[in-house]
Amino acid sequence: NPDSSYCSKLIAKILNIKPTPMTFDASHWRGFRNLPIGELGISPDELFTELTKRNFLSKAPLCVKVL
């Protein structure tokens, strides 16, 4: 569907992060099939890396406390 999107792409658009050929090298991606490797976009890992460069902070410890 040409009108569909995915979360990391939406966030990248909002924050003006340019798409790049996607990679899924982290171990947590092993076993996933049909990943769009090399397609223009932004993978969740690449989004995390870019946000880290921009000094965005992870709130993961706060989420874990809630759960």
Tab-separated table of N, CA and C in Angstrom:
chain	number	residue	atom	x	y	z
A	1	ASN	N	0.837	-1.171	0.000
A	1	ASN	CA	0.000	0.000	0.000
A	1	ASN	C	0.888	1.242	0.000
A	2	PRO	N	0.824	2.068	-1.020
A	2	PRO	CA	1.681	3.260	-1.106
A	2	PRO	C	1.377	4.320	-0.052
A	3	ASP	N	0.216	4.251	0.570
A	3	ASP	CA	-0.151	5.227	1.600
A	3	ASP	C	0.241	4.776	3.001
A	4	SER	N	0.775	3.575	3.127
A	4	SER	CA	1.128	3.062	4.452
A	4	SER	C	2.459	3.629	4.928
A	5	SER	N	2.702	3.496	6.204
A	5	SER	CA	3.934	3.995	6.803
A	5	SER	C	4.299	3.084	7.964
A	6	TYR	N	5.354	3.427	8.664
A	6	TYR	CA	5.749	2.697	9.854
A	6	TYR	C	6.273	3.706	10.861
A	7	CYS	N	6.306	3.336	12.130
A	7	CYS	CA	6.580	4.276	13.217
A	7	CYS	C	7.881	5.053	13.043
A	8	SER	N	8.983	4.355	12.773
A	8	SER	CA	10.265	5.059	12.688
A	8	SER	C	10.271	6.040	11.521
A	9	LYS	N	9.576	5.713	10.432
A	9	LYS	CA	9.492	6.626	9.288
A	9	LYS	C	8.708	7.882	9.674
A	10	LEU	N	7.623	7.713	10.378
A	10	LEU	CA	6.799	8.846	10.813
A	10	LEU	C	7.601	9.768	11.741
A	11	ILE	N	8.282	9.189	12.709
A	11	ILE	CA	9.092	9.987	13.638
A	11	ILE	C	10.215	10.697	12.890
A	12	ALA	N	10.847	10.003	11.950
A	12	ALA	CA	11.919	10.610	11.158
A	12	ALA	C	11.402	11.819	10.380
A	13	LYS	N	10.207	11.702	9.811
A	13	LYS	CA	9.628	12.830	9.074
A	13	LYS	C	9.378	14.011	10.008
A	14	ILE	N	8.820	13.748	11.173
A	14	ILE	CA	8.519	14.811	12.128
A	14	ILE	C	9.790	15.533	12.556
A	15	LEU	N	10.883	14.773	12.751
A	15	LEU	CA	12.147	15.346	13.241
A	15	LEU	C	13.118	15.710	12.119
A	16	ASN	N	12.645	15.625	10.878
A	16	ASN	CA	13.453	15.986	9.719
A	16	ASN	C	14.753	15.170	9.638
A	17	ILE	N	14.623	13.861	9.807
A	17	ILE	CA	15.756	12.947	9.669
A	17	ILE	C	15.661	12.332	8.283
A	18	LYS	N	16.701	12.473	7.504
A	18	LYS	CA	16.685	12.003	6.125
A	18	LYS	C	16.774	10.472	6.066
A	19	PRO	N	16.033	9.872	5.130
A	19	PRO	CA	16.099	8.420	4.976
A	19	PRO	C	17.438	7.987	4.388
A	20	THR	N	17.840	6.781	4.719
A	20	THR	CA	19.075	6.179	4.209
A	20	THR	C	18.767	4.713	3.877
A	21	PRO	N	19.670	4.045	3.170
A	21	PRO	CA	19.458	2.613	2.973
A	21	PRO	C	19.432	1.916	4.341
A	22	MET	N	18.385	1.166	4.600
A	22	MET	CA	18.176	0.591	5.928
A	22	MET	C	19.065	-0.621	6.187
A	23	THR	N	19.482	-0.728	7.441
A	23	THR	CA	20.229	-1.890	7.909
A	23	THR	C	19.515	-2.468	9.125
A	24	PHE	N	19.706	-3.729	9.330
A	24	PHE	CA	19.127	-4.432	10.473
A	24	PHE	C	20.185	-5.389	11.011
A	25	ASP	N	21.316	-4.823	11.452
A	25	ASP	CA	22.471	-5.618	11.849
A	25	ASP	C	22.431	-6.106	13.290
A	26	ALA	N	21.658	-5.475	14.138
A	26	ALA	CA	21.637	-5.842	15.559
A	26	ALA	C	21.105	-7.265	15.745
A	27	SER	N	21.569	-7.912	16.781
A	27	SER	CA	21.211	-9.312	17.019
A	27	SER	C	19.707	-9.527	17.210
A	28	HIS	N	18.993	-8.518	17.706
A	28	HIS	CA	17.559	-8.717	17.937
A	28	HIS	C	16.759	-8.835	16.637
A	29	TRP	N	17.372	-8.546	15.484
A	29	TRP	CA	16.678	-8.692	14.204
A	29	TRP	C	16.834	-10.092	13.611
A	30	ARG	N	17.734	-10.904	14.169
A	30	ARG	CA	17.935	-12.263	13.633
A	30	ARG	C	16.637	-13.048	13.730
A	31	GLY	N	16.336	-13.753	12.682
A	31	GLY	CA	15.118	-14.553	12.664
A	31	GLY	C	13.932	-13.854	12.029
A	32	PHE	N	14.004	-12.531	11.883
A	32	PHE	CA	12.933	-11.812	11.195
A	32	PHE	C	13.096	-12.029	9.694
A	33	ARG	N	12.007	-12.200	9.019
A	33	ARG	CA	12.042	-12.409	7.568
A	33	ARG	C	11.489	-11.176	6.859
A	34	ASN	N	11.887	-11.034	5.626
A	34	ASN	CA	11.373	-9.979	4.747
A	34	ASN	C	11.654	-8.569	5.261
A	35	LEU	N	12.780	-8.386	5.944
A	35	LEU	CA	13.160	-7.039	6.361
A	35	LEU	C	13.569	-6.251	5.121
A	36	PRO	N	13.252	-4.975	5.065
A	36	PRO	CA	13.562	-4.181	3.870
A	36	PRO	C	15.025	-3.709	3.845
A	37	ILE	N	15.942	-4.640	3.938
A	37	ILE	CA	17.377	-4.329	3.976
A	37	ILE	C	17.785	-3.612	2.688
A	38	GLY	N	18.449	-2.481	2.862
A	38	GLY	CA	18.942	-1.715	1.724
A	38	GLY	C	17.929	-0.767	1.111
A	39	GLU	N	16.647	-0.914	1.461
A	39	GLU	CA	15.641	0.007	0.930
A	39	GLU	C	15.780	1.367	1.597
A	40	LEU	N	15.432	2.399	0.875
A	40	LEU	CA	15.502	3.746	1.417
A	40	LEU	C	14.446	3.914	2.498
A	41	GLY	N	14.854	4.364	3.658
A	41	GLY	CA	13.946	4.551	4.786
A	41	GLY	C	14.761	4.797	6.039
A	42	ILE	N	14.220	4.422	7.175
A	42	ILE	CA	14.968	4.520	8.430
A	42	ILE	C	14.506	3.391	9.341
A	43	SER	N	15.451	2.542	9.714
A	43	SER	CA	15.114	1.419	10.593
A	43	SER	C	15.021	1.935	12.028
A	44	PRO	N	14.352	1.211	12.903
A	44	PRO	CA	14.284	1.635	14.302
A	44	PRO	C	15.666	1.826	14.932
A	45	ASP	N	16.618	0.958	14.581
A	45	ASP	CA	17.975	1.097	15.130
A	45	ASP	C	18.641	2.385	14.644
A	46	GLU	N	18.454	2.704	13.363
A	46	GLU	CA	19.038	3.932	12.822
A	46	GLU	C	18.380	5.161	13.432
A	47	LEU	N	17.088	5.088	13.680
A	47	LEU	CA	16.390	6.191	14.341
A	47	LEU	C	16.938	6.389	15.745
A	48	PHE	N	17.129	5.303	16.495
A	48	PHE	CA	17.684	5.387	17.839
A	48	PHE	C	19.077	6.023	17.810
A	49	THR	N	19.901	5.603	16.862
A	49	THR	CA	21.259	6.163	16.734
A	49	THR	C	21.197	7.657	16.465
A	50	GLU	N	20.343	8.076	15.560
A	50	GLU	CA	20.218	9.495	15.223
A	50	GLU	C	19.693	10.293	16.404
A	51	LEU	N	18.720	9.776	17.126
A	51	LEU	CA	18.191	10.484	18.292
A	51	LEU	C	19.250	10.597	19.389
A	52	THR	N	20.062	9.564	19.548
A	52	THR	CA	21.149	9.605	20.525
A	52	THR	C	22.146	10.703	20.162
A	53	LYS	N	22.470	10.830	18.872
A	53	LYS	CA	23.376	11.899	18.416
A	53	LYS	C	22.804	13.277	18.740
A	54	ARG	N	21.481	13.375	18.724
A	54	ARG	CA	20.806	14.656	18.995
A	54	ARG	C	20.531	14.859	20.486
A	55	ASN	N	21.087	14.006	21.314
A	55	ASN	CA	20.980	14.091	22.773
A	55	ASN	C	19.584	13.820	23.323
A	56	PHE	N	18.762	13.081	22.557
A	56	PHE	CA	17.502	12.615	23.118
A	56	PHE	C	17.844	11.531	24.119
A	57	LEU	N	17.133	11.470	25.225
A	57	LEU	CA	17.425	10.489	26.259
A	57	LEU	C	16.375	9.389	26.280
A	58	SER	N	16.822	8.176	26.512
A	58	SER	CA	15.920	7.044	26.624
A	58	SER	C	15.150	7.118	27.935
A	59	LYS	N	13.878	6.829	27.885
A	59	LYS	CA	13.036	6.788	29.090
A	59	LYS	C	12.745	5.351	29.481
A	60	ALA	N	13.474	4.403	28.897
A	60	ALA	CA	13.217	2.978	29.134
A	60	ALA	C	13.178	2.615	30.615
A	61	PRO	N	14.124	3.071	31.452
A	61	PRO	CA	14.047	2.699	32.871
A	61	PRO	C	12.735	3.142	33.526
A	62	LEU	N	12.205	4.288	33.110
A	62	LEU	CA	10.927	4.746	33.657
A	62	LEU	C	9.788	3.838	33.242
A	63	CYS	N	9.815	3.379	31.993
A	63	CYS	CA	8.763	2.479	31.503
A	63	CYS	C	8.824	1.144	32.240
A	64	VAL	N	9.996	0.642	32.491
A	64	VAL	CA	10.147	-0.633	33.173
A	64	VAL	C	9.560	-0.542	34.577
A	65	LYS	N	9.754	0.579	35.253
A	65	LYS	CA	9.206	0.750	36.600
A	65	LYS	C	7.681	0.701	36.593
A	66	VAL	N	7.073	1.239	35.553
A	66	VAL	CA	5.615	1.258	35.456
A	66	VAL	C	5.083	-0.144	35.254
A	67	LEU	N	5.766	-0.933	34.422
A	67	LEU	CA	5.315	-2.294	34.137
A	67	LEU	C	5.523	-3.166	35.335
